[in-house]
Short mmCIF file of C-alpha atoms and ligand atoms in Angstrom, two decimals:
data_model
loop_
_atom_site.label_atom_id
_atom_site.label_comp_id
_atom_site.label_asym_id
_atom_site.label_seq_id
_atom_site.Cartn_x
_atom_site.Cartn_y
_atom_site.Cartn_z
CA MET A 1 215.81 156.83 105.50
CA LYS A 2 212.91 155.07 103.88
CA ILE A 3 209.98 156.95 102.42
CA ALA A 4 207.04 157.05 104.88
CA PRO A 5 204.08 154.90 103.79
CA LEU A 6 201.91 156.69 101.27
CA GLU A 7 199.37 156.02 98.56
CA LEU A 8 200.37 156.23 94.89
CA ARG A 9 197.74 157.20 92.34
CA ARG A 10 198.21 156.98 88.59
CA PRO A 11 195.71 159.12 86.71
CA ARG A 12 195.62 158.77 82.92
CA SER A 13 194.22 162.14 81.90
CA VAL A 14 194.53 165.80 82.85
CA GLU A 15 190.91 165.73 84.07
CA GLU A 16 191.69 162.84 86.42
CA VAL A 17 194.76 164.67 87.77
CA LEU A 18 192.67 167.78 88.40
CA GLY A 19 189.92 165.78 90.11
CA GLN A 20 192.40 164.04 92.40
CA LEU A 21 194.35 167.18 93.32
CA GLY A 22 191.06 169.01 93.91
CA SER A 23 189.81 166.42 96.38
CA LEU A 24 193.15 165.72 98.12
CA GLY A 25 194.09 169.32 98.96
CA SER A 26 197.33 169.49 100.97
CA ASP A 27 197.37 165.68 101.39
CA GLY A 28 198.39 165.26 97.74
CA ARG A 29 201.57 165.99 95.82
CA VAL A 30 202.35 165.77 92.12
CA LEU A 31 205.04 163.25 91.16
CA ALA A 32 206.70 163.79 87.77
CA GLY A 33 210.20 162.35 87.22
CA GLY A 34 210.76 161.95 90.96
CA GLN A 35 214.41 163.06 90.72
CA SER A 36 213.97 165.83 93.29
CA LEU A 37 210.79 164.77 95.05
CA LEU A 38 211.85 161.24 95.99
CA PRO A 39 215.03 162.40 97.80
CA MET A 40 212.90 164.95 99.69
CA LEU A 41 210.48 162.20 100.72
CA ARG A 42 213.38 160.01 101.83
CA TYR A 43 214.73 162.81 104.02
CA ARG A 44 211.16 163.48 105.23
CA VAL A 45 211.39 167.12 104.17
CA LEU A 46 207.92 166.55 102.72
CA SER A 47 205.35 164.01 103.86
CA PRO A 48 202.31 163.95 101.59
CA HIS A 49 199.80 161.14 102.15
CA VAL A 50 199.18 160.64 98.44
CA LEU A 51 201.43 160.99 95.40
CA VAL A 52 199.63 161.80 92.16
CA ASP A 53 201.95 160.34 89.52
CA ILE A 54 201.31 162.26 86.29
CA GLY A 55 203.68 160.01 84.29
CA GLY A 56 200.76 158.18 82.65
CA VAL A 57 199.12 161.28 81.17
CA ASP A 58 200.31 160.81 77.61
CA SER A 59 198.74 164.04 76.36
CA LEU A 60 201.44 165.97 78.26
CA ARG A 61 204.52 164.87 76.30
CA SER A 62 204.71 167.44 73.54
CA CYS A 63 207.25 170.14 72.88
CA ALA A 64 205.85 172.31 70.11
CA LEU A 65 206.83 175.38 68.15
CA ASP A 66 203.61 177.20 67.56
CA ASP A 67 203.48 180.95 67.94
CA GLY A 68 206.45 180.57 70.30
CA LEU A 69 207.43 177.46 72.18
CA ALA A 70 205.26 175.27 74.42
CA ILE A 71 206.80 172.53 76.58
CA ASP A 72 204.42 170.12 78.29
CA ALA A 73 204.69 168.74 81.81
CA LEU A 74 206.23 165.37 80.90
CA VAL A 75 208.96 166.58 78.56
CA THR A 76 212.22 165.37 80.09
CA HIS A 77 215.70 166.85 80.08
CA CYS A 78 216.66 164.09 77.61
CA ASP A 79 213.79 165.05 75.29
CA MET A 80 215.18 168.59 75.27
CA GLU A 81 218.70 167.36 74.64
CA ARG A 82 217.45 165.41 71.63
CA LEU A 83 215.04 167.96 70.17
CA PRO A 84 215.03 167.20 66.45
CA ALA A 85 216.93 169.80 64.46
CA ALA A 86 215.09 171.57 61.66
CA GLY A 87 216.32 174.00 59.02
CA ASN A 88 215.49 177.61 59.89
CA GLU A 89 214.62 176.67 63.45
CA PRO A 90 214.59 179.47 66.03
CA SER A 91 217.99 179.75 67.66
CA VAL A 92 216.67 179.11 71.15
CA LEU A 93 216.31 175.39 70.40
CA ALA A 94 220.08 175.01 70.18
CA LEU A 95 220.40 176.75 73.54
CA LEU A 96 217.85 174.39 75.10
CA ARG A 97 219.61 171.30 73.70
CA ARG A 98 222.97 172.44 74.99
CA HIS A 99 221.57 173.44 78.37
CA ALA A 100 219.79 170.10 78.86
CA ALA A 101 222.92 168.12 78.03
CA GLU A 102 224.72 169.55 81.05
CA ILE A 103 222.08 168.63 83.62
CA ALA A 104 223.22 165.83 85.93
CA PHE A 105 223.72 162.40 84.31
CA ARG A 106 221.85 160.45 81.65
CA PRO A 107 219.61 158.44 84.09
CA VAL A 108 218.53 161.69 85.83
CA ARG A 109 217.99 163.42 82.48
CA ALA A 110 215.91 160.50 81.21
CA ARG A 111 213.43 160.83 84.11
CA GLY A 112 213.58 164.44 85.29
CA THR A 113 211.22 166.89 83.60
CA VAL A 114 211.62 170.54 82.65
CA LEU A 115 208.40 171.46 84.47
CA GLY A 116 209.43 169.40 87.51
CA SER A 117 212.60 171.45 87.65
CA LEU A 118 210.67 174.75 87.43
CA MET A 119 208.17 173.61 90.07
CA HIS A 120 210.96 172.39 92.35
CA ALA A 121 212.31 175.98 92.23
CA ASP A 122 215.82 175.09 93.27
CA PRO A 123 217.90 178.30 93.06
CA LYS A 124 220.72 176.21 91.59
CA GLY A 125 218.42 174.47 89.09
CA ASP A 126 219.35 174.85 85.43
CA TRP A 127 215.90 175.35 83.89
CA PRO A 128 214.69 178.19 86.12
CA LEU A 129 217.58 180.34 84.84
CA VAL A 130 216.70 179.73 81.19
CA PHE A 131 212.97 180.30 81.60
CA PHE A 132 213.48 183.46 83.65
CA ALA A 133 215.74 184.69 80.86
CA LEU A 134 213.23 183.73 78.15
CA ASP A 135 210.37 185.31 80.08
CA GLY A 136 208.64 181.93 80.30
CA GLU A 137 205.03 181.69 81.39
CA VAL A 138 203.82 178.64 83.30
CA GLU A 139 200.26 177.43 82.84
CA LEU A 140 198.79 176.25 86.14
CA GLN A 141 195.56 174.31 85.85
CA SER A 142 192.98 173.32 88.46
CA LEU A 143 189.26 172.57 88.52
CA ARG A 144 188.88 176.32 89.03
CA GLY A 145 190.46 177.10 85.65
CA VAL A 146 193.83 178.03 84.13
CA ARG A 147 196.25 180.59 85.53
CA ARG A 148 199.24 181.84 83.54
CA VAL A 149 202.09 183.07 85.70
CA SER A 150 205.49 184.49 84.87
CA MET A 151 208.54 182.84 86.41
CA GLN A 152 208.84 185.84 88.76
CA GLU A 153 205.29 185.19 89.95
CA LEU A 154 205.76 181.44 90.16
CA VAL A 155 208.87 181.34 92.34
CA ALA A 156 208.07 182.33 95.91
CA GLY A 157 211.48 181.44 97.36
CA PRO A 158 213.98 178.59 97.47
CA LEU A 159 212.06 175.33 96.79
CA GLU A 160 208.77 177.25 97.04
CA THR A 161 206.24 178.24 94.41
CA THR A 162 202.89 179.99 94.30
CA CYS A 163 201.25 176.88 92.78
CA ALA A 164 198.17 176.09 94.92
CA VAL A 165 197.64 172.57 96.26
CA ASP A 166 194.84 171.86 93.78
CA GLU A 167 196.82 173.16 90.78
CA PHE A 168 199.46 171.58 88.60
CA ALA A 169 201.67 172.92 85.86
CA VAL A 170 200.60 171.66 82.44
CA ARG A 171 203.16 173.52 80.35
CA VAL A 172 205.60 176.37 80.10
CA ARG A 173 205.40 178.79 77.17
CA VAL A 174 207.94 181.12 75.62
CA GLY A 175 206.59 183.94 73.45
CA ARG A 176 207.47 184.27 69.78
CA GLU A 177 209.47 187.45 70.41
CA LYS A 178 211.87 185.55 72.68
CA VAL A 179 212.61 182.35 70.75
CA ASP A 180 215.01 183.66 68.14
CA PRO A 181 217.86 185.67 69.65
CA VAL A 182 220.53 186.76 67.17
CA SER A 183 222.95 184.73 69.27
CA TRP A 184 223.14 183.18 72.71
CA GLY A 185 225.74 181.95 75.14
CA ARG A 186 225.65 179.99 78.36
CA SER A 187 228.13 178.84 80.93
CA LYS A 188 227.80 176.54 83.91
CA LEU A 189 230.52 176.09 86.48
CA SER A 190 230.28 173.03 88.75
CA HIS A 191 232.66 171.37 91.17
CA ARG A 192 232.37 168.16 89.17
CA ALA A 193 230.72 167.25 85.87
CA GLY A 194 227.03 166.42 86.34
CA GLU A 195 226.62 168.38 89.56
CA TYR A 196 224.44 171.37 90.28
CA ALA A 197 225.86 174.73 89.24
CA MET A 198 228.19 176.73 91.43
CA CYS A 199 227.75 179.58 88.92
CA SER A 200 225.53 179.67 85.88
CA ALA A 201 224.82 182.33 83.30
CA VAL A 202 222.86 182.87 80.12
CA ALA A 203 223.49 185.73 77.69
CA LEU A 204 220.91 186.45 75.01
CA ASN A 205 221.61 188.89 72.21
CA TYR A 206 218.37 190.16 70.64
CA ASP A 207 217.95 192.84 67.96
CA SER A 208 216.68 195.02 70.80
CA GLY A 209 219.83 194.48 72.91
CA TRP A 210 221.55 192.08 75.30
CA GLU A 211 220.00 190.30 78.25
CA CYS A 212 222.44 188.88 80.79
CA TRP A 213 221.14 186.54 83.47
CA LEU A 214 222.78 184.81 86.41
CA GLY A 215 221.61 181.71 88.27
CA ALA A 216 222.76 179.94 91.45
CA ILE A 217 223.08 183.22 93.33
CA ASP A 218 220.05 183.81 95.52
CA ASP A 219 216.48 182.53 95.70
CA ARG A 220 215.92 183.23 91.99
CA PRO A 221 217.86 184.13 88.84
CA LEU A 222 218.85 187.76 88.39
CA LYS A 223 219.08 189.93 85.30
CA LEU A 224 222.05 192.29 85.36
CA ALA A 225 220.24 195.25 83.81
CA ARG A 226 223.15 197.73 83.81
CA VAL A 227 225.61 195.23 82.36
CA SER A 228 223.06 194.24 79.70
CA GLU A 229 222.66 197.89 78.74
CA GLN A 230 226.39 198.54 78.71
CA LEU A 231 226.87 195.53 76.45
CA SER A 232 224.09 196.67 74.12
CA ARG A 233 225.88 200.01 73.65
CA ALA A 234 229.40 198.60 73.21
CA ASP A 235 231.00 197.22 70.07
CA ALA A 236 232.34 193.70 70.48
CA GLY A 237 236.10 193.98 70.91
CA SER A 238 238.47 191.22 71.96
CA GLN A 239 237.76 188.84 74.82
CA ALA A 240 240.34 190.72 76.94
CA GLU A 241 238.61 194.06 76.24
CA LEU A 242 235.30 192.52 77.19
CA ARG A 243 236.75 191.42 80.54
CA ASP A 244 238.40 194.80 81.18
CA GLY A 245 235.17 196.63 80.50
CA LEU A 246 232.60 194.41 82.17
CA LEU A 247 234.12 192.22 84.89
CA ALA A 248 234.09 194.81 87.68
CA PRO A 249 230.70 196.34 86.69
CA ALA A 250 229.13 192.85 86.65
CA ALA A 251 230.55 191.97 90.07
CA ASP A 252 229.45 195.39 91.46
CA GLU A 253 225.91 195.04 90.14
CA LEU A 254 225.63 191.52 91.54
CA MET A 255 226.87 192.61 94.98
CA GLU A 256 224.34 195.45 95.04
CA ALA A 257 221.55 192.94 94.38
CA VAL A 258 222.90 190.30 96.79
CA PRO A 259 224.64 192.33 99.52
CA ASP A 260 225.87 189.37 101.58
CA MET A 261 227.79 187.92 98.63
CA ARG A 262 231.57 188.04 98.99
CA ARG A 263 233.59 189.87 96.34
CA VAL A 264 235.45 186.73 95.34
CA GLN A 265 232.15 184.91 94.71
CA ALA A 266 230.76 187.85 92.75
CA LEU A 267 233.88 187.91 90.58
CA ARG A 268 233.53 184.18 89.92
CA HIS A 269 229.92 184.72 88.75
CA ALA A 270 231.04 187.71 86.68
CA HIS A 271 233.80 185.69 84.98
CA ASN A 272 231.31 182.93 84.24
CA LEU A 273 228.85 185.45 82.76
CA LEU A 274 231.53 186.88 80.51
CA ASP A 275 232.28 183.36 79.25
CA ALA A 276 228.60 183.13 78.26
CA VAL A 277 228.71 186.57 76.60
CA TRP A 278 231.86 185.62 74.74
CA MET A 279 230.26 182.38 73.56
CA ALA A 280 227.35 184.41 72.15
CA MET A 281 229.68 186.87 70.42
CA ASP A 282 231.80 184.07 69.05
CA GLY A 283 228.72 182.23 67.71
CA GLU A 284 227.58 185.39 65.98
CA ARG A 285 231.01 185.99 64.49
CA ARG A 286 231.32 182.44 63.17
CA HIS A 287 227.79 181.83 61.93
CA GLY A 288 226.48 185.29 61.14
CA ASN A 289 223.56 184.71 63.43
CA GLY A 290 222.51 182.01 65.90
CA ASN A 291 225.07 179.62 67.35
C1 LIG B 1 221.95 163.17 91.16
C2 LIG B 1 221.12 164.33 90.70
C3 LIG B 1 221.75 165.40 90.10
C4 LIG B 1 221.00 166.49 89.65
N1 LIG B 1 221.66 167.52 89.04
C5 LIG B 1 220.94 168.56 88.57
C6 LIG B 1 221.57 169.64 87.90
O1 LIG B 1 222.78 169.65 87.67
N2 LIG B 1 220.79 170.67 87.48
C7 LIG B 1 219.43 170.67 87.66
O2 LIG B 1 218.78 171.62 87.25
N3 LIG B 1 218.81 169.66 88.27
C8 LIG B 1 219.52 168.61 88.73
N4 LIG B 1 218.87 167.58 89.37
C9 LIG B 1 217.39 167.67 89.56
C10 LIG B 1 216.66 167.19 88.32
O3 LIG B 1 216.83 168.12 87.28
C11 LIG B 1 215.16 166.97 88.55
O4 LIG B 1 214.74 166.26 87.45
C12 LIG B 1 214.27 168.19 88.62
O5 LIG B 1 214.70 169.10 89.59
C13 LIG B 1 212.84 167.80 89.03
O6 LIG B 1 212.17 167.20 87.97
P1 LIG B 1 211.29 165.91 88.20
O7 LIG B 1 210.49 165.71 86.97
O8 LIG B 1 212.15 164.79 88.63
O9 LIG B 1 210.29 166.38 89.35
P2 LIG B 1 209.85 165.66 90.69
O10 LIG B 1 211.04 165.25 91.47
O11 LIG B 1 208.85 164.61 90.39
O12 LIG B 1 209.10 166.88 91.40
C14 LIG B 1 209.82 167.98 91.91
C15 LIG B 1 208.83 168.94 92.58
O13 LIG B 1 208.02 169.58 91.60
C16 LIG B 1 206.63 169.24 91.78
N5 LIG B 1 206.12 169.01 90.43
C17 LIG B 1 206.69 168.27 89.45
N6 LIG B 1 206.00 168.39 88.31
C18 LIG B 1 204.96 169.21 88.58
C19 LIG B 1 203.89 169.73 87.80
N7 LIG B 1 203.76 169.44 86.51
N8 LIG B 1 203.01 170.56 88.40
C20 LIG B 1 203.13 170.88 89.72
N9 LIG B 1 204.13 170.43 90.50
C21 LIG B 1 205.03 169.61 89.93
C22 LIG B 1 206.62 168.01 92.68
O14 LIG B 1 205.43 167.95 93.45
C23 LIG B 1 207.85 168.26 93.53
O15 LIG B 1 207.55 169.17 94.56
C24 LIG B 1 219.59 166.50 89.82
C25 LIG B 1 218.95 165.41 90.42
C26 LIG B 1 219.70 164.33 90.86
C27 LIG B 1 218.99 163.16 91.49
#
């Protein structure tokens, strides 16, 4: 289907974006990379009268390490994939590079933005998982002021957020205490390379303990609290010992949280999580810290 006729506006500054969203109300919709929005317009899932294309707001292209990490609204998946490496950088940057490289294909990564992915709130999306795990905070701005919301507060359900019609997301922040895990691991299982995840997992090993997160399961990513605790108490043995000790508990905990999930699916997610955990343990073993 073709996109229904609509007006396209191209503001050049944050103030202009705010002014336009404020006056348009529910008639307007933010357009970033268009990789998720344009298909939805084609299928007429959404039918805004006006698209506010933020692509010309050059002040929103930065990804900065400054008392944590701040990623602006126009930073693309490709920008993340190519984040310049620096000596002594916090270990999370390597995770973000690796994570970005497995999103879709190069043309999608060149246009799609990190914030667009968070605001699209697709349960199978790759970035929501990472920013839930990193306790990311999204800055929503409107003419009324700035609101900082956690990922839990932002995501209202599948493809739904609590962002008001006059607000837009200017950046996502990760606090200093979260950017430098001792080691990290991730694993994404897809039917074919470049597709959305069938299972996805991130395992972060901090001095304070492990944090194991699953994506592509329900309306939002889930932290397996019991498994994280069990892992924090256990010494790293072999990969086989890890599976023996954690596969069933991970599947059980997931099925408690998502009761209509079949056992075979839960086991697939659990296997995928343990691949991520093993990757983190292996990185720590080989490099002392970080991956
Ligand atoms: C073929 C294909 C394969 C893909 N595979 C994957 C995959 O494997 N993993 C994955 O995670 N994603 C995948 N995607 C989606 C891709 O990552 C998108 O880039 C992303 O979901 C949306 O980013 P965008 O910048 O294109 O946002 P847009 O499509 O422009 O917008 C998406 C939604 O977010 C809103 N929005 C965007 N930016 C803001 C903002 N700053 N403030 C408020 N609202 C905003 C829009 O109004 C819209 O509702 C795929 C897409 C395609 C086309």
